[in-house]
mmCIF file of C-alpha atoms in Angstrom:
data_model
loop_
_atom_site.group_PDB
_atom_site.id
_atom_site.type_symbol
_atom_site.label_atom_id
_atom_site.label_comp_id
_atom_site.label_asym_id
_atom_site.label_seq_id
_atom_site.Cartn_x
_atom_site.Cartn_y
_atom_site.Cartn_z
ATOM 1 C CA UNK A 1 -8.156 -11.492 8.127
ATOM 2 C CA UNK A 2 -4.385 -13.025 6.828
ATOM 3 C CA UNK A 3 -6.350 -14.682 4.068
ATOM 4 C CA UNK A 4 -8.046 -11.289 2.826
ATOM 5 C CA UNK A 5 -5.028 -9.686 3.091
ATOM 6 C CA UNK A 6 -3.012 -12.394 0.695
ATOM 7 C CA UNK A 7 -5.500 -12.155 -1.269
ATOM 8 C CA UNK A 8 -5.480 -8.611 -1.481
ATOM 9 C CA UNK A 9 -1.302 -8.975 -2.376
ATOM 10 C CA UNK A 10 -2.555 -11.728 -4.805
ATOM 11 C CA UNK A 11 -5.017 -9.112 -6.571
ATOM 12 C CA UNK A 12 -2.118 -6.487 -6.844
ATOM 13 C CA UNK A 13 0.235 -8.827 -7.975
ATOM 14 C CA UNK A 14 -1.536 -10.373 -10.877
ATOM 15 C CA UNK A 15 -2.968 -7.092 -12.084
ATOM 16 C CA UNK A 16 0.640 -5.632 -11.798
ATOM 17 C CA UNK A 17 1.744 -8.709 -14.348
ATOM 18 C CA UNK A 18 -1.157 -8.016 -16.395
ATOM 19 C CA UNK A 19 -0.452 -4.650 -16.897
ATOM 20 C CA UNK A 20 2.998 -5.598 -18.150
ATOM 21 C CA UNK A 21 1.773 -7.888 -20.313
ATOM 22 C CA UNK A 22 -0.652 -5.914 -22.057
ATOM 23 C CA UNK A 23 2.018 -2.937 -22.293
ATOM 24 C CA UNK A 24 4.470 -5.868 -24.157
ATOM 25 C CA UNK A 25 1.313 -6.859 -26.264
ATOM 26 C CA UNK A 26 0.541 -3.260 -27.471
ATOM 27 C CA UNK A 27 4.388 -2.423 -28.761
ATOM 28 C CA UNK A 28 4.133 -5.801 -30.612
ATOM 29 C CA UNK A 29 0.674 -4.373 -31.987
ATOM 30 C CA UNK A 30 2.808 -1.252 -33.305
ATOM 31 C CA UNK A 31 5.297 -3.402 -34.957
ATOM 32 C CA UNK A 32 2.277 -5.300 -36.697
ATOM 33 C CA UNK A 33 1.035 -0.954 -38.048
ATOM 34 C CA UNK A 34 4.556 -0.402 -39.332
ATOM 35 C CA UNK A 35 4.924 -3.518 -41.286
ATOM 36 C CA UNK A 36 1.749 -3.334 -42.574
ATOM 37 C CA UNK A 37 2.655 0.440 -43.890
ATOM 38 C CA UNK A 38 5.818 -1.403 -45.597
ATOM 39 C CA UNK A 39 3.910 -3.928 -46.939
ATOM 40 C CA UNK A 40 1.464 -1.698 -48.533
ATOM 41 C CA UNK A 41 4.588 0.577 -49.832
ATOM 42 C CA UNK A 42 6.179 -2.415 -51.136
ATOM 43 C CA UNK A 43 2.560 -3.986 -52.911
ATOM 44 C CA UNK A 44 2.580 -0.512 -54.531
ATOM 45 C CA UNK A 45 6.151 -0.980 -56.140
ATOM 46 C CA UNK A 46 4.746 -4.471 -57.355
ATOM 47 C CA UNK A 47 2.215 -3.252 -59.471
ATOM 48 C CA UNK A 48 -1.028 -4.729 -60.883
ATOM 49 C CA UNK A 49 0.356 -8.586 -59.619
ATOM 50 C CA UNK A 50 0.181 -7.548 -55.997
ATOM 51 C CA UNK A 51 -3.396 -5.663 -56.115
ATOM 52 C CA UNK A 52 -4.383 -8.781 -53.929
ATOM 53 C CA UNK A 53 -2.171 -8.041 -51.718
ATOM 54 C CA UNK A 54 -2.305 -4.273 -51.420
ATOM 55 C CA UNK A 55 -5.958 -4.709 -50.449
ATOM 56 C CA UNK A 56 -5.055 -7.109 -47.466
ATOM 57 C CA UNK A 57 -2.960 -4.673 -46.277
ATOM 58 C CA UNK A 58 -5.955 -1.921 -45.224
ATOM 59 C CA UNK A 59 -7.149 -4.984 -43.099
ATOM 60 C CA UNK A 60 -3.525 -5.688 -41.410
ATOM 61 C CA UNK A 61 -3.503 -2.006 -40.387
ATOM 62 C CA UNK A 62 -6.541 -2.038 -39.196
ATOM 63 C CA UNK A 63 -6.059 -4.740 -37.332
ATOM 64 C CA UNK A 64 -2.967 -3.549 -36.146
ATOM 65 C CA UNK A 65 -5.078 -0.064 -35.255
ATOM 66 C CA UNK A 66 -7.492 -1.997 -33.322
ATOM 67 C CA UNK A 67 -5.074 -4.096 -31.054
ATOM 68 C CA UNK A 68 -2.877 -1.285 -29.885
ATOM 69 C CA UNK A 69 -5.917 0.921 -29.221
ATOM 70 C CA UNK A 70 -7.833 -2.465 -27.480
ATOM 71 C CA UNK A 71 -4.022 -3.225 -25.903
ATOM 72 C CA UNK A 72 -3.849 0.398 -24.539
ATOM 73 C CA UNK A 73 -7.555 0.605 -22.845
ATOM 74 C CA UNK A 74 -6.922 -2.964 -21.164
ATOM 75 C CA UNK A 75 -3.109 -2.043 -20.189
ATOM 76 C CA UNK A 76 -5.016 0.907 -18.718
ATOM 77 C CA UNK A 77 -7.853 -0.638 -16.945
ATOM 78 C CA UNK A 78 -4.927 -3.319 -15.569
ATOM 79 C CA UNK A 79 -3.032 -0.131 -14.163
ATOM 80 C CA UNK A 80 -6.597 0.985 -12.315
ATOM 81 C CA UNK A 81 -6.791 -2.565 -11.415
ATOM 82 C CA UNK A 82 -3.527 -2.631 -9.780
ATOM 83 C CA UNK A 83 -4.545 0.647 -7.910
ATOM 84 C CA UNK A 84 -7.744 -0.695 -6.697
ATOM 85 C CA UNK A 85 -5.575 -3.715 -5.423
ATOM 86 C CA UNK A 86 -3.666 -1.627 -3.418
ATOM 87 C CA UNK A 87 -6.268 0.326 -1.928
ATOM 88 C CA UNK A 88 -8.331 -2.105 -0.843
ATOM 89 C CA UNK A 89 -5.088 -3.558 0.554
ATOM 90 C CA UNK A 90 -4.846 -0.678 2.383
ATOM 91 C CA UNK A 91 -8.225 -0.855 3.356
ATOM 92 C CA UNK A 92 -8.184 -3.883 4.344
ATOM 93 C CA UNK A 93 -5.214 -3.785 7.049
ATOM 94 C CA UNK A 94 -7.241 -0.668 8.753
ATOM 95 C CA UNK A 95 -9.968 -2.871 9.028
ATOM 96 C CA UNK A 96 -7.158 -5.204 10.681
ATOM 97 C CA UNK A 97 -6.126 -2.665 12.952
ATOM 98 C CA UNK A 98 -9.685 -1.436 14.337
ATOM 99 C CA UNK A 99 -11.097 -4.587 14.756
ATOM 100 C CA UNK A 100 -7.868 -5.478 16.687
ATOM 101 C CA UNK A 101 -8.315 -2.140 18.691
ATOM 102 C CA UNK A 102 -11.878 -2.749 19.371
ATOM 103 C CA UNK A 103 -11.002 -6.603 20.785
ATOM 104 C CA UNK A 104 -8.255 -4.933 23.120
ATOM 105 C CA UNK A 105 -10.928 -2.207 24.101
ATOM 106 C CA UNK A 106 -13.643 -5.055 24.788
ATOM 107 C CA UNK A 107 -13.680 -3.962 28.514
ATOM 108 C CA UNK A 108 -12.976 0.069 27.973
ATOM 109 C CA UNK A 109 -16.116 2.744 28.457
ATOM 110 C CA UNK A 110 -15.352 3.734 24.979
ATOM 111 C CA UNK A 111 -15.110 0.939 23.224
ATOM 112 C CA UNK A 112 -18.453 0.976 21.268
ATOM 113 C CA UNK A 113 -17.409 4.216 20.252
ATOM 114 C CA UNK A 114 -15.344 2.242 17.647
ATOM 115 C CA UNK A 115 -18.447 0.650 16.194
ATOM 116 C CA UNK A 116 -19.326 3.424 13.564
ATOM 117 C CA UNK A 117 -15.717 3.684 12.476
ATOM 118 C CA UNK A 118 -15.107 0.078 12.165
ATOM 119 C CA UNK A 119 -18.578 -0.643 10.258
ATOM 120 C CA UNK A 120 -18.136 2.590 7.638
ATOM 121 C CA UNK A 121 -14.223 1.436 7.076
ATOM 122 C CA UNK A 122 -15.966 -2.026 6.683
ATOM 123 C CA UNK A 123 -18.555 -0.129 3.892
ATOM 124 C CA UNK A 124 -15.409 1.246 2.232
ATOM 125 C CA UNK A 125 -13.512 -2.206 1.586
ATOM 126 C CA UNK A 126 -16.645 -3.780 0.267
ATOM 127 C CA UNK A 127 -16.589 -0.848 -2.186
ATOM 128 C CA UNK A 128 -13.641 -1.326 -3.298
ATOM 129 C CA UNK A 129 -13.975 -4.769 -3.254
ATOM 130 C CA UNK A 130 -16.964 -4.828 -5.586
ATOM 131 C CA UNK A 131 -15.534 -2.023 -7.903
ATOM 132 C CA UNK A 132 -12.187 -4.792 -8.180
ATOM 133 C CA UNK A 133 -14.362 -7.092 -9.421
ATOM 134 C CA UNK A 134 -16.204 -4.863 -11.495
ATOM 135 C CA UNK A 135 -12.795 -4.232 -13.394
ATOM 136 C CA UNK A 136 -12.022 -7.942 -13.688
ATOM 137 C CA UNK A 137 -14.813 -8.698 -15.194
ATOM 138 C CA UNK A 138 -14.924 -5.662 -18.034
ATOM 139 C CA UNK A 139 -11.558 -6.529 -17.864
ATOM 140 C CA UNK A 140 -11.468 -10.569 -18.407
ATOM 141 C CA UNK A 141 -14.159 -9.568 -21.224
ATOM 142 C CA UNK A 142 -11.991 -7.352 -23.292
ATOM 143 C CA UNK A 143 -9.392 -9.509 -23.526
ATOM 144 C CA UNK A 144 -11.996 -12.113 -24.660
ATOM 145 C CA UNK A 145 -12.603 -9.957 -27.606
ATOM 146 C CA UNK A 146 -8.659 -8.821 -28.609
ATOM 147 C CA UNK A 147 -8.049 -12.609 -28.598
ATOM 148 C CA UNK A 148 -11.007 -13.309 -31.009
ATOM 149 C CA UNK A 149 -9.854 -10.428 -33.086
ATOM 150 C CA UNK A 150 -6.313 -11.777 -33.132
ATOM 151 C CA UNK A 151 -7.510 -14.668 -34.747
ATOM 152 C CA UNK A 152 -8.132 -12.708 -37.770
ATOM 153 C CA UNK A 153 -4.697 -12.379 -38.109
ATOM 154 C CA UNK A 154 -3.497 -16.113 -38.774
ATOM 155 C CA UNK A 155 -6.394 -15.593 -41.496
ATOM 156 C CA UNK A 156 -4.831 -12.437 -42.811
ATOM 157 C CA UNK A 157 -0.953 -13.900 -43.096
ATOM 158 C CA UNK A 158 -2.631 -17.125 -44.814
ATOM 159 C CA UNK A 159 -4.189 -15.246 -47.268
ATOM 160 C CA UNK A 160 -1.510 -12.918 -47.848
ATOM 161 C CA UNK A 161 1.035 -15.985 -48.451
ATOM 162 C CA UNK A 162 -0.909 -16.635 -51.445
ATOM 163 C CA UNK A 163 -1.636 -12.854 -52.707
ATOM 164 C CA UNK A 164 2.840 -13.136 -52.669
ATOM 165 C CA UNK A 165 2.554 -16.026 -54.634
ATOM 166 C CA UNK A 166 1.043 -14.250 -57.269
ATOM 167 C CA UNK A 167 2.729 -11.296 -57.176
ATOM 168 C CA UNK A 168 5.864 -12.456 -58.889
ATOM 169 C CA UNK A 169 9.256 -13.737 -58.464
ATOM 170 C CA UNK A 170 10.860 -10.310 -57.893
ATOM 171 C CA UNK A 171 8.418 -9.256 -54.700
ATOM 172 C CA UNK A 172 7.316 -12.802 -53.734
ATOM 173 C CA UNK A 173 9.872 -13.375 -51.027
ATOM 174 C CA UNK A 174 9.822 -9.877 -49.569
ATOM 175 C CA UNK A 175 5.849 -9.868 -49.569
ATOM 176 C CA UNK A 176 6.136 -13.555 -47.626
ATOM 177 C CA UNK A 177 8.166 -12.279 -44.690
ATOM 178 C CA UNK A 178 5.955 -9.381 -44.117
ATOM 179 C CA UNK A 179 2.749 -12.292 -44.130
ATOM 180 C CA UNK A 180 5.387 -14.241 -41.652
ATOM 181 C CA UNK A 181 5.924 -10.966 -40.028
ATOM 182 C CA UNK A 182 2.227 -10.657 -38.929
ATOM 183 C CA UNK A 183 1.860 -14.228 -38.573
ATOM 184 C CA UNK A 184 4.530 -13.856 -35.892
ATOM 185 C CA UNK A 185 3.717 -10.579 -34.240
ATOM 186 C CA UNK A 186 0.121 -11.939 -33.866
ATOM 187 C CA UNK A 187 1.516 -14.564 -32.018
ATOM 188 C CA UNK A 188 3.073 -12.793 -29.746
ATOM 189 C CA UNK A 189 0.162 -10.570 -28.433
ATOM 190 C CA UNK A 190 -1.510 -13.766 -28.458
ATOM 191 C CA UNK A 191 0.966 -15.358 -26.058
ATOM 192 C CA UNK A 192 0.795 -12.326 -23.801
ATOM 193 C CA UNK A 193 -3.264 -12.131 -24.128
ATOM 194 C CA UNK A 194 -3.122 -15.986 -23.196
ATOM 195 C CA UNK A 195 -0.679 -15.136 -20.364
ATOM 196 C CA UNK A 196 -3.120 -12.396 -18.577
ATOM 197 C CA UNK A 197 -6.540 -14.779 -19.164
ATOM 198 C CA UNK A 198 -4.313 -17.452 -17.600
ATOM 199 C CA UNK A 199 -3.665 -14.910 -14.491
ATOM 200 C CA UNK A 200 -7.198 -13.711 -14.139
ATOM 201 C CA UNK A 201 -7.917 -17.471 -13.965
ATOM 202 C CA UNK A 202 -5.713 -17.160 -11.328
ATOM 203 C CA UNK A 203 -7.851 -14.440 -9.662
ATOM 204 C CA UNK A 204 -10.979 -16.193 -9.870
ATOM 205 C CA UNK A 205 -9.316 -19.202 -7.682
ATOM 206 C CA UNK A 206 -8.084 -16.418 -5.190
ATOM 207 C CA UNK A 207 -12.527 -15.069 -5.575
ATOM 208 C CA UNK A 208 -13.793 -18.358 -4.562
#
């Protein structure tokens, strides 16, 4: 029973530092919508040289669109995650506490009256057991897919690096930190995606 209820502790914990992860990814995901709105203000001002780049910029804010929107329904399943962790946590220690009362009561008249309490408490843990799990995986999925699209990122600040380079001396610069800007703001939710997949790793050690 100690061991399910670490493991319980271990479930809210890492879905507690998931949650803040995600939450640090999806602000970083904002950053990456305003820059792209400056970088499409400032491909405007450029004119006809930085039409290259002005397109790029409809797939930076989308991109940007997409993470903070996928950052916001995984920092929310995280938060149910957390919940659930707690719960069954909870659950968990009044299965504790029956099973203890029903091994003092072994000798007690009453004692089997604790049976039917004991197995639907029982019932109620595996529930919430199963629906934990449930979460991890939809979970460990989505952030499967925001990495994959996040990859299209290091593609977008690549290509926009060259769309500067033709864009002309007076907006080249300026146009190549807003490609380093995404560059580096995709790396960030990256880190922090890589950071939760690395902690639901740890969850499947604490599952098996």
């Amino acid at each position: 029973m100690l061991a399910r209820q670490n493991k319980q502790t271990g479930y809210f914990v890492i879905a507690a530092v998931v949650a803040a992860e995600l939450h640090k990814a999806m602000l970083v995901a904002k950053e990456i919508s305003l820059t792209a709105s400056n970088a499409r203000a400032l491909a405007l001002r450029a004119g006809h040289g930085a039409a290259g780049f002005r397109a790029l910029t409809d797939f930076i804010d989308e991109l940007a669109n997409k993470t903070v929107s996928a950052s916001g329904e995984i920092n929310v399943r995280a938060i149910t995650m957390s919940r659930l962790a707690s719960e069954t946590a909870r659950m968990n220690d009044a299965v504790s506490r029956l099973e203890s009362a029903k091994s003092k009561a072994a000798q007690a008249a009453h004692k089997n009256s604790l049976d039917r309490v004991l197995k639907n408490t029982h019932a109620a843990y595996d529930a919430l057991e199963r629906d934990y799990n449930k979460q991890i995986y939809k979970l460990t999925s989505d952030l499967d897919e925001l990495a994959r699209e996040l990859r299209t990122a290091t593609v977008l600040a690549a290509m926009s690096r060259v769309e500067a380079s033709a864009s002309g001396k007076e907006f080249e610069d300026s146009l190549n930190v807003i490609a380093n800007n995404v560059a580096q703001s995709a790396e960030k939710i990256q880190m922090h995606v890589k950071a939760s997949q690395r902690l639901f790793g740890d969850i499947h050690n604490l599952t098996h």
